[in-house]
């Protein structure tokens, strides 16, 4: 009787966990642009709270969405890359990268040019990842587009008058949308019957999340304020105010000219940001963030700017430019004021240039409209003081006097730029997985840079343009203390401290010479076997793991231990959370190391199966061509579930011992589940 009850409990728990999730529904249609050019439009409807990752999610993070156009050879060519609509951008502190994803809806468009007029259909295979809090699933799908005959029957160039109760509206229809399910005969009938479909194909601009753009704006605003406090800009405030007060006939005219002057400064820098976005392209800028050579070039640029700020040389534009612009400033009116603002930009370039360059580099790596937004923030901070002091000259009395402190600000910016430069060098190293700039070396570099900055602020280091100091100002002392505290904060990172304040800047803990921290010794490893079993790998936290089910099962029989079957993914966020925050705990790690045989099956592995092992899934009808496809199909077929993470405890013959569980962040709950499996194995 007890066995029967246990069997029923196991059955019901299995049924409760058996669930094939399908949170993304796809619809397709075709828009004919000419006799041979078509737009393949793919729209996804995403269930509430789920999110589908973009094609442009950076490497090292969640899985990117990929489109494969199966029968392109000798039939059609792709014109450009697949475009996508608006996505969100959020920092992922597990993978320590930004992740780009869609919620509710996603829109994709691929332009093709047909080269085979007899082509009847186009097949597209997509592979990606869709997640919700607690689980992720592989989003694999096959889409088919039915093509019309390649003749002019679809192209409609006529004016159709639509009569309404209020007025006659004349609408020109240039293109008709074709649902992929329609046949050529149906399309002909649709044309003959004069059924006219409204055509609205809107390519939504790639949209950075508002929070990200506000961050760029705020940082750029601080950069503009910092530029204001440099030796090239700050002394020009009283000169500019004096000019407007003396040249203006009335106070009202002076205020108007001051406002125009500020607007001109903003226009000049926004134009610069617009040019950068236009030259590179908003979409292309996004891709630069993961390009090795661009990151190396950015590193070199920032080191160059930092060296200038530290006093080795000055970056100046030709004097002839300033002279020509200065002459134009005498013309008066708005044009003269505009050239005055341009003269300020040129004359102050030795101080503002490195800051503007750094902001553009950082904004460019974010892509989209970030360079323009960054220049709005920078120029606004730069322009406001000129405007306000010209409008209210009496405020000038509250300004501090120029002096050596301006060079201190400039040098401090040099130290900051030098530190930031190594972030871009780290990006390049992470992309190629070169392991030249691992976490320890990165932190040592930052500790040295910020330590040198602290010594400079304390007056222990002198640089070329510094004036002798007899005492420290209170402000400089506070800044020196703050930088010293930050330097000391970095040091424990060498011993494995997470350093959450700078999360995302240094390489992740897994990308280091010693993943557990310098000098760390894991006592639980004492007495562990020195060599791995055949076919085994070192998994998370040193756990022995198998990546093939049959190989792991054979080892479990050999050693007489139960199996922890782990359906996981390389790009699965929740899988990493379980490994980082549950598996790593003292309650769980000894159990996984000593009591179980871990078999981790990666459902997103791109390794291609040998041709003779590829097949069509009887369960889903999908092509199984990769190792990841194989394990995903195995999970669906055996457990009627396609979510990750997904854990099952088996005996050494491969039979289930307990109910299956998914994402279980509660350590005690997960431990209880593991112990239930151990007890069931012993019976």
XYZ file of C-alpha atoms in Angstrom:
683
model
C 0.000 0.000 0.000
C 2.821 2.415 0.905
C 4.509 1.685 -2.404
C 1.244 2.366 -4.237
C 0.795 5.714 -2.458
C 4.419 6.647 -3.193
C 3.891 5.734 -6.840
C 0.743 7.866 -7.036
C 2.513 10.826 -5.405
C 5.346 10.463 -7.889
C 2.877 10.246 -10.781
C 0.944 13.357 -9.736
C 4.124 15.291 -9.102
C 5.316 14.274 -12.554
C 2.079 15.444 -14.121
C 2.337 18.716 -12.207
C 5.828 19.306 -13.519
C 5.133 18.081 -17.056
C 4.506 21.219 -19.006
C 5.508 22.193 -22.529
C 5.769 25.977 -22.445
C 5.163 27.983 -25.602
C 5.297 31.663 -24.591
C 6.105 33.018 -28.070
C 3.689 32.873 -31.014
C 4.946 33.787 -34.498
C 3.065 35.221 -37.466
C 4.573 35.901 -40.877
C 3.742 37.875 -43.982
C 5.415 39.098 -47.157
C 5.580 42.582 -48.614
C 6.552 42.702 -52.288
C 8.761 45.723 -52.983
C 9.424 44.996 -56.681
C 9.231 42.077 -59.104
C 12.143 40.363 -57.353
C 12.462 42.015 -53.942
C 10.402 40.979 -50.949
C 10.312 41.811 -47.257
C 9.916 38.801 -45.000
C 8.129 40.087 -41.911
C 8.170 38.043 -38.709
C 6.139 39.211 -35.715
C 6.278 37.584 -32.297
C 3.632 37.859 -29.608
C 5.218 37.184 -26.206
C 3.275 36.066 -23.146
C 3.068 38.384 -20.137
C 6.247 38.579 -18.016
C 8.298 36.592 -20.543
C 11.076 38.222 -22.574
C 12.753 37.186 -25.815
C 16.404 38.098 -26.302
C 17.517 40.234 -29.241
C 19.956 39.386 -32.032
C 22.272 42.039 -30.582
C 22.571 40.850 -26.972
C 26.335 41.043 -26.332
C 28.521 37.946 -26.312
C 28.950 36.382 -22.902
C 25.355 37.035 -21.930
C 22.015 35.325 -22.657
C 21.577 33.569 -25.986
C 21.189 35.780 -29.035
C 18.299 35.271 -31.441
C 19.498 33.807 -34.753
C 17.721 33.490 -38.099
C 18.852 30.879 -40.627
C 17.436 31.112 -44.152
C 17.518 27.468 -45.159
C 17.013 27.333 -48.937
C 18.805 30.530 -49.988
C 21.428 28.926 -52.256
C 20.626 29.565 -55.954
C 17.175 30.866 -54.943
C 17.572 34.249 -53.275
C 20.055 36.552 -51.573
C 19.727 38.465 -48.330
C 19.842 42.247 -48.672
C 21.465 43.507 -45.481
C 20.873 42.099 -42.029
C 17.590 41.256 -40.368
C 16.160 44.451 -38.870
C 14.313 44.380 -35.584
C 11.956 46.684 -33.759
C 12.149 48.298 -30.349
C 13.872 46.382 -27.564
C 14.749 47.021 -23.939
C 18.225 47.175 -22.467
C 18.986 46.111 -18.890
C 22.236 45.320 -17.101
C 22.556 41.665 -16.066
C 24.657 41.315 -12.906
C 24.950 37.529 -13.342
C 26.691 37.634 -16.726
C 27.941 41.206 -16.068
C 26.832 42.454 -19.498
C 23.909 44.429 -20.866
C 21.105 42.267 -22.193
C 18.713 43.346 -24.947
C 15.253 41.804 -25.024
C 11.654 42.178 -26.175
C 8.521 42.054 -24.080
C 4.947 41.564 -25.330
C 5.828 42.035 -29.021
C 8.817 41.721 -31.326
C 9.096 42.758 -34.972
C 11.665 41.534 -37.522
C 12.104 42.356 -41.205
C 14.480 40.751 -43.723
C 14.739 42.079 -47.276
C 15.545 39.442 -49.906
C 16.142 39.449 -53.643
C 14.789 36.413 -55.475
C 17.098 34.989 -58.158
C 15.044 31.908 -59.005
C 11.644 32.905 -60.529
C 10.303 29.390 -59.870
C 10.842 29.663 -56.124
C 7.632 28.785 -54.288
C 8.554 29.095 -50.630
C 11.230 30.279 -48.229
C 12.057 28.395 -45.043
C 13.461 30.159 -42.001
C 14.730 28.489 -38.849
C 15.099 30.638 -35.750
C 16.902 29.819 -32.527
C 16.968 31.924 -29.385
C 16.057 32.074 -25.744
C 12.975 33.295 -23.924
C 12.918 33.681 -20.145
C 10.737 34.509 -17.186
C 11.693 34.833 -13.541
C 12.803 31.358 -12.515
C 13.080 29.628 -15.889
C 14.305 29.909 -19.484
C 13.385 27.872 -22.548
C 14.916 27.477 -25.992
C 12.910 29.320 -28.607
C 13.373 27.125 -31.690
C 10.904 27.480 -34.533
C 10.486 26.866 -38.250
C 8.754 29.501 -40.378
C 7.623 29.128 -43.977
C 6.854 31.942 -46.427
C 4.754 31.171 -49.518
C 5.795 33.270 -52.515
C 3.533 34.474 -55.340
C 4.534 34.065 -58.952
C 7.221 36.621 -59.716
C 5.052 38.824 -61.950
C 3.345 42.193 -61.635
C 0.003 40.835 -60.360
C 0.751 41.917 -56.803
C 2.184 45.337 -57.459
C -0.671 47.830 -57.456
C -0.081 51.421 -58.498
C -3.375 53.162 -58.485
C -5.320 55.653 -56.476
C -8.211 54.140 -54.597
C -10.878 56.510 -53.413
C -12.348 55.605 -50.111
C -15.585 57.338 -49.379
C -16.505 58.149 -45.806
C -19.444 59.998 -44.251
C -17.347 63.127 -43.802
C -15.046 63.425 -46.823
C -13.423 61.678 -49.748
C -9.956 60.459 -48.917
C -7.539 59.799 -51.761
C -5.084 57.043 -50.832
C -2.212 55.855 -53.006
C -1.448 52.178 -52.528
C 2.090 51.356 -53.614
C 2.366 47.845 -52.167
C -0.001 45.161 -51.026
C 0.847 42.872 -48.085
C 0.569 39.166 -48.715
C -0.171 36.786 -45.866
C 2.224 33.860 -46.117
C -0.692 31.425 -45.984
C -2.313 32.809 -49.190
C -1.835 31.006 -52.485
C -1.217 32.756 -55.805
C -4.797 31.974 -56.860
C -6.159 33.658 -53.734
C -3.990 36.697 -54.381
C -5.348 36.936 -57.942
C -8.875 36.676 -56.621
C -8.152 39.341 -54.057
C -6.971 41.703 -56.801
C -9.875 40.919 -59.143
C -12.419 41.524 -56.381
C -10.740 44.889 -55.646
C -10.138 43.951 -52.022
C -7.668 46.545 -50.894
C -5.632 46.025 -47.719
C -4.256 48.946 -45.803
C -0.462 48.833 -45.920
C 1.436 50.106 -42.935
C 4.934 48.688 -42.589
C 6.585 50.606 -39.854
C 10.170 49.844 -38.962
C 10.263 50.898 -35.334
C 13.589 52.531 -34.499
C 15.867 50.530 -32.249
C 15.114 52.097 -28.893
C 17.521 52.198 -25.983
C 15.737 51.801 -22.696
C 14.924 55.219 -21.238
C 16.856 54.449 -18.107
C 20.009 53.840 -20.159
C 19.635 57.110 -22.055
C 19.033 59.015 -18.831
C 22.226 57.492 -17.435
C 24.163 58.664 -20.514
C 22.602 62.126 -20.176
C 23.465 62.377 -16.477
C 27.065 61.215 -16.963
C 27.498 63.588 -19.898
C 26.075 66.436 -17.815
C 28.677 65.702 -15.129
C 31.308 65.623 -17.872
C 30.224 69.062 -19.065
C 30.381 70.383 -15.523
C 33.882 68.903 -15.133
C 34.950 70.559 -18.408
C 33.677 73.857 -17.049
C 36.106 73.568 -14.123
C 39.221 73.256 -16.302
C 41.843 75.972 -16.978
C 40.699 76.389 -20.601
C 37.029 77.089 -19.849
C 36.548 78.526 -16.353
C 38.520 81.777 -16.910
C 36.398 82.470 -20.021
C 33.204 82.887 -17.977
C 34.015 86.425 -16.698
C 35.363 87.420 -20.117
C 32.147 86.326 -21.857
C 29.919 87.961 -19.242
C 31.894 91.210 -19.586
C 31.450 91.136 -23.358
C 27.667 90.735 -23.208
C 27.174 93.372 -20.517
C 29.298 95.970 -22.332
C 28.145 95.306 -25.902
C 24.423 95.092 -25.176
C 22.519 98.388 -25.228
C 19.917 97.238 -22.709
C 19.682 94.584 -20.026
C 16.964 92.816 -22.018
C 19.221 92.653 -25.076
C 22.067 91.314 -22.937
C 19.884 88.552 -21.544
C 18.596 87.665 -25.013
C 22.130 87.441 -26.412
C 23.241 85.324 -23.443
C 20.398 82.860 -24.094
C 21.271 82.729 -27.800
C 24.908 82.124 -26.867
C 23.955 79.161 -24.654
C 21.664 77.736 -27.340
C 24.508 78.064 -29.867
C 26.867 76.068 -27.624
C 24.250 73.319 -27.349
C 23.651 73.294 -31.115
C 27.365 72.914 -31.894
C 27.883 69.914 -29.635
C 24.585 68.250 -30.562
C 25.617 68.605 -34.203
C 28.830 66.777 -33.341
C 26.863 63.922 -31.731
C 24.537 63.800 -34.743
C 27.484 63.531 -37.128
C 28.942 60.625 -35.141
C 25.580 58.821 -35.197
C 25.131 59.540 -38.920
C 28.647 58.458 -39.933
C 28.559 55.145 -38.087
C 24.824 54.514 -38.139
C 22.693 53.980 -35.030
C 22.563 50.202 -35.513
C 26.254 49.873 -36.379
C 27.285 51.676 -33.188
C 25.583 48.945 -31.217
C 27.780 46.293 -32.794
C 30.966 48.240 -32.046
C 30.737 47.453 -28.343
C 31.707 43.823 -28.996
C 34.178 44.477 -31.830
C 37.756 43.707 -30.790
C 39.521 46.316 -32.893
C 37.174 49.155 -32.016
C 37.640 48.410 -28.324
C 41.418 48.413 -28.780
C 41.214 51.721 -30.693
C 38.997 53.210 -27.972
C 41.554 52.089 -25.389
C 44.316 53.872 -27.313
C 42.235 57.038 -27.685
C 41.456 57.252 -23.979
C 45.097 56.679 -23.013
C 45.995 59.504 -25.440
C 43.392 61.827 -23.866
C 44.471 60.878 -20.337
C 48.131 61.560 -21.137
C 47.175 65.011 -22.372
C 45.206 65.797 -19.208
C 48.090 64.602 -17.031
C 50.243 67.293 -18.632
C 52.459 65.545 -21.189
C 51.119 67.673 -24.070
C 48.069 69.685 -25.116
C 45.626 68.796 -27.853
C 44.984 72.028 -29.744
C 43.266 72.846 -32.991
C 45.088 75.060 -35.536
C 45.234 78.755 -34.537
C 44.080 79.703 -38.023
C 40.702 78.118 -37.275
C 40.228 80.236 -34.172
C 41.290 83.420 -35.991
C 38.855 82.857 -38.867
C 35.990 82.047 -36.530
C 36.818 85.036 -34.339
C 36.491 87.373 -37.317
C 33.063 85.947 -38.106
C 32.006 86.598 -34.511
C 32.227 90.364 -35.203
C 29.318 90.178 -37.645
C 26.759 90.627 -34.874
C 23.286 89.174 -34.585
C 22.610 85.473 -34.126
C 25.257 84.484 -36.702
C 27.919 86.420 -34.783
C 26.855 84.842 -31.482
C 26.914 81.381 -33.105
C 30.516 81.967 -34.211
C 31.369 83.182 -30.708
C 30.165 79.840 -29.362
C 32.182 78.028 -32.033
C 35.241 80.074 -31.028
C 34.747 78.924 -27.415
C 34.621 75.290 -28.579
C 37.854 75.691 -30.582
C 39.832 77.677 -28.001
C 38.852 75.352 -25.140
C 39.420 72.179 -27.149
C 42.597 71.231 -25.282
C 40.423 70.731 -22.171
C 37.026 69.821 -23.603
C 38.309 67.627 -26.462
C 39.373 64.663 -24.306
C 36.126 64.811 -22.321
C 33.980 65.061 -25.456
C 35.997 62.274 -27.069
C 35.578 60.034 -24.034
C 31.838 60.686 -23.864
C 31.414 59.964 -27.572
C 33.416 56.745 -27.252
C 31.338 55.576 -24.288
C 28.048 56.680 -25.887
C 28.997 55.104 -29.224
C 29.499 51.764 -27.485
C 25.870 51.989 -26.296
C 24.562 52.627 -29.808
C 21.324 54.237 -30.948
C 20.801 57.895 -30.066
C 23.256 57.800 -27.157
C 25.878 60.089 -28.822
C 23.255 62.786 -29.439
C 21.788 62.454 -25.930
C 25.319 62.571 -24.495
C 26.151 65.792 -26.321
C 22.876 67.369 -25.148
C 23.842 66.633 -21.539
C 27.447 67.817 -21.968
C 26.615 71.038 -23.796
C 23.772 71.894 -21.418
C 26.121 71.755 -18.414
C 28.691 73.798 -20.319
C 26.245 76.408 -21.610
C 24.112 77.041 -18.508
C 26.758 78.929 -16.460
C 27.603 81.214 -19.395
C 23.926 81.975 -19.885
C 23.088 82.489 -16.210
C 26.094 84.651 -15.302
C 25.532 86.797 -18.411
C 21.865 87.223 -17.446
C 22.690 87.912 -13.789
C 26.177 89.515 -13.669
C 25.906 90.061 -9.904
C 26.354 86.330 -9.390
C 29.945 86.692 -10.578
C 30.958 87.776 -7.083
C 30.211 84.266 -5.793
C 32.551 82.553 -8.261
C 35.869 81.239 -6.868
C 39.021 82.785 -8.318
C 41.020 80.964 -10.948
C 44.152 79.224 -9.729
C 46.034 75.963 -9.394
C 42.875 74.107 -8.397
C 41.748 74.192 -12.048
C 44.777 72.123 -13.073
C 44.014 69.709 -10.214
C 40.580 69.115 -11.756
C 42.169 68.550 -15.155
C 44.715 66.045 -13.808
C 41.989 64.221 -11.859
C 40.052 63.790 -15.090
C 43.219 62.316 -16.582
C 43.372 59.628 -13.892
C 39.682 58.806 -14.445
C 40.142 58.532 -18.220
C 43.153 56.273 -17.763
C 41.131 53.931 -15.530
C 38.219 53.911 -17.977
C 40.562 53.069 -20.863
C 41.311 49.655 -19.395
C 37.603 48.796 -19.431
C 37.722 48.890 -23.245
C 40.923 46.832 -23.339
C 39.195 44.318 -21.054
C 36.216 44.189 -23.449
C 38.540 43.272 -26.320
C 40.236 40.567 -24.251
C 36.888 39.090 -23.180
C 35.644 38.904 -26.771
C 38.681 36.913 -27.967
C 38.943 35.040 -24.632
C 42.674 35.779 -24.646
C 43.012 35.806 -20.833
C 45.669 38.534 -21.076
C 43.766 40.957 -18.856
C 42.088 38.767 -16.277
C 40.278 40.063 -13.202
C 43.331 40.132 -10.897
C 45.496 42.118 -13.318
C 42.633 44.519 -14.081
C 42.099 45.202 -10.367
C 45.835 45.685 -9.774
C 45.927 48.278 -12.574
C 42.972 50.137 -11.065
C 44.452 49.962 -7.563
C 47.682 51.523 -8.853
C 45.850 54.240 -10.854
C 43.519 55.275 -8.030
C 46.331 54.950 -5.487
C 48.477 57.325 -7.567
C 45.532 59.728 -7.819
C 45.137 59.669 -4.023
C 48.860 60.442 -3.562
C 48.535 63.294 -6.055
C 45.602 64.783 -4.182
C 47.543 64.524 -0.916
C 50.320 66.534 -2.602
C 52.828 63.651 -2.676
C 53.038 63.616 -6.486
C 53.634 66.649 -8.716
C 52.875 66.793 -12.437
C 54.160 69.211 -15.139
C 51.639 72.063 -14.837
C 51.117 71.958 -11.059
C 51.788 74.995 -8.906
C 53.675 74.524 -5.605
C 51.236 74.006 -2.712
C 51.921 74.991 0.876
C 48.745 73.426 2.258
C 45.741 71.349 1.169
C 42.339 72.929 0.794
C 39.507 71.257 2.667
C 37.830 70.234 -0.600
C 41.023 68.640 -1.928
C 41.524 66.803 1.370
C 38.009 65.368 1.267
C 38.523 64.276 -2.327
C 41.850 62.629 -1.401
C 40.147 60.719 1.428
C 37.326 59.587 -0.872
C 39.739 58.313 -3.555
C 41.843 56.562 -0.881
C 38.754 54.807 0.478
C 37.833 53.624 -3.023
C 41.392 52.340 -3.568
C 41.263 50.329 -0.347
C 37.806 49.042 -1.307
C 39.293 47.500 -4.480
C 41.989 45.485 -2.711
C 39.759 42.718 -1.208
C 38.585 42.011 -4.765
C 41.877 40.162 -5.258
C 40.725 37.696 -2.593
C 37.304 37.129 -4.128
C 35.227 40.073 -2.818
C 32.387 40.772 -5.316
C 33.021 44.572 -5.494
C 29.371 45.351 -6.277
C 30.051 49.105 -6.524
C 31.951 48.544 -9.771
C 30.019 45.513 -10.998
C 30.380 45.268 -14.767
C 33.702 47.122 -15.003
C 36.250 44.412 -14.095
C 36.082 40.989 -15.777
C 33.788 38.500 -13.977
C 35.139 36.197 -11.264
C 35.077 33.278 -13.697
C 37.543 35.144 -15.929
C 40.526 35.083 -13.613
C 43.655 33.167 -12.713
C 42.001 32.086 -9.482
C 38.187 32.025 -9.803
C 37.768 31.858 -6.007
C 40.160 34.742 -5.315
C 43.913 35.051 -4.837
C 45.238 32.714 -2.142
C 41.849 31.023 -1.688
C 41.949 27.387 -0.567
C 38.773 25.385 -0.599
C 38.969 22.974 2.311
C 36.219 20.857 0.796
C 38.607 20.004 -2.056
C 41.072 18.365 0.348
C 41.136 14.642 -0.353
C 39.276 15.021 -3.641
C 40.388 12.842 -6.508
C 43.244 14.400 -8.449
C 42.226 13.091 -11.869
C 38.864 13.317 -13.582
C 36.996 10.172 -14.629
C 36.936 9.403 -18.340
C 34.622 11.743 -20.297
C 34.072 13.930 -17.191
C 34.572 17.682 -16.951
C 35.104 20.096 -14.117
C 31.755 21.777 -13.542
C 30.780 24.754 -11.379
C 32.737 25.008 -8.108
C 34.896 22.026 -9.036
C 32.007 19.539 -9.189
C 32.736 16.545 -11.433
C 30.205 16.677 -14.271
C 29.331 14.765 -17.424
C 27.912 16.430 -20.527
C 26.597 13.223 -22.076
C 23.771 11.209 -20.541
C 25.016 7.704 -21.425
C 28.575 8.456 -20.241
C 27.310 9.846 -16.940
C 24.963 6.909 -16.448
C 27.818 4.437 -16.994
C 29.935 6.227 -14.376
C 27.032 6.270 -11.884
C 26.707 2.458 -12.239
C 30.457 2.110 -11.721
C 30.552 4.117 -8.480
C 27.072 3.223 -7.223
C 25.741 6.757 -6.778
C 22.458 8.457 -7.725
C 22.398 10.928 -10.628
C 21.493 14.595 -10.541
C 20.270 15.227 -14.075
C 20.619 18.934 -14.849
C 18.966 20.385 -17.953
C 20.792 23.676 -18.293
C 22.181 26.190 -20.792
C 25.371 28.155 -21.277
C 23.304 31.343 -21.622
C 20.667 30.475 -19.002
C 20.490 33.263 -16.407
C 18.512 31.283 -13.834
C 20.836 28.285 -14.211
C 23.786 30.548 -13.310
C 21.820 31.926 -10.345
C 21.282 28.406 -9.016
C 24.950 27.540 -9.457
C 26.216 30.809 -7.948
C 23.838 31.190 -5.018
C 22.551 27.677 -4.211
C 25.094 25.104 -5.387
C 27.960 27.116 -3.897
C 26.586 27.055 -0.332
C 28.111 24.855 2.419
C 24.794 22.994 2.714
C 24.628 21.962 -0.963
C 28.154 21.804 -2.398
C 29.385 18.775 -0.350
C 26.283 16.815 -1.386
C 26.837 17.524 -5.081
C 30.546 16.714 -4.852
C 30.371 13.540 -2.775
C 26.891 12.012 -3.003
C 25.760 12.509 -6.615
C 26.959 12.063 -10.172
C 26.147 15.310 -11.981
C 25.028 15.082 -15.609
C 24.611 18.559 -17.095
C 22.880 18.560 -20.489
C 23.246 21.909 -22.271
C 20.197 22.560 -24.416
C 21.806 25.560 -26.150
C 25.017 23.800 -27.242
C 25.751 24.684 -30.882
C 27.997 21.671 -31.490
C 26.683 19.938 -34.603
C 25.751 16.285 -34.406
C 27.307 13.865 -36.914
C 25.067 13.582 -39.992
C 24.114 10.023 -39.130
C 22.857 11.147 -35.683
C 20.658 13.982 -36.954
C 16.925 13.288 -37.088
C 13.408 14.725 -37.086
C 11.837 14.721 -33.631
C 8.744 12.465 -33.458
C 7.530 14.607 -30.545
C 7.864 18.112 -32.034
C 8.553 17.525 -35.731
C 11.643 19.755 -35.526
C 15.023 19.044 -37.062
C 17.540 17.844 -34.476
C 20.952 18.911 -35.805
C 22.934 20.078 -32.752
C 23.839 18.606 -29.386
C 21.630 21.265 -27.784
C 18.679 20.228 -29.992
C 19.224 16.617 -28.914
C 19.105 17.312 -25.171
C 16.204 19.740 -25.513
C 14.248 17.114 -27.442
C 15.188 14.493 -24.832
C 13.807 16.728 -22.057
C 10.584 17.377 -23.966
C 10.099 13.748 -24.981
C 10.814 12.188 -21.581
C 9.559 14.850 -19.173
C 7.113 16.895 -21.270
C 8.920 20.010 -20.099
C 11.155 22.455 -21.954
C 12.187 24.940 -19.233
C 15.633 25.405 -17.738
C 16.924 24.936 -15.135
C 15.251 21.550 -14.615
C 16.536 18.963 -12.147
C 15.780 15.245 -11.774
C 17.274 12.663 -9.395
C 17.749 9.222 -10.982
C 19.109 5.921 -9.738
C 22.123 4.322 -11.411
C 19.787 2.592 -13.882
C 18.291 5.886 -15.028
C 14.926 5.599 -13.208
C 13.359 8.679 -11.594
C 13.503 8.670 -7.788
C 11.614 11.856 -6.867
C 9.571 14.634 -8.390
C 11.354 17.015 -10.720
C 12.087 20.612 -9.701
C 12.999 23.782 -11.541
C 14.440 27.041 -10.266
C 14.647 26.632 -6.460
C 16.484 29.596 -4.883
C 15.653 28.490 -1.319
C 18.732 26.583 -0.116
C 16.892 24.588 2.576
C 14.155 23.566 0.162
C 16.701 22.425 -2.427
C 18.684 20.543 0.249
C 15.538 18.744 1.429
C 14.799 17.718 -2.155
C 18.344 16.345 -2.619
C 18.142 14.391 0.640
C 14.787 12.896 -0.397
C 16.491 11.628 -3.526
C 19.376 10.142 -1.538
C 16.983 8.367 0.831
C 14.970 6.988 -2.086
C 18.184 5.671 -3.676
C 19.207 3.824 -0.490
C 15.894 1.920 -0.208
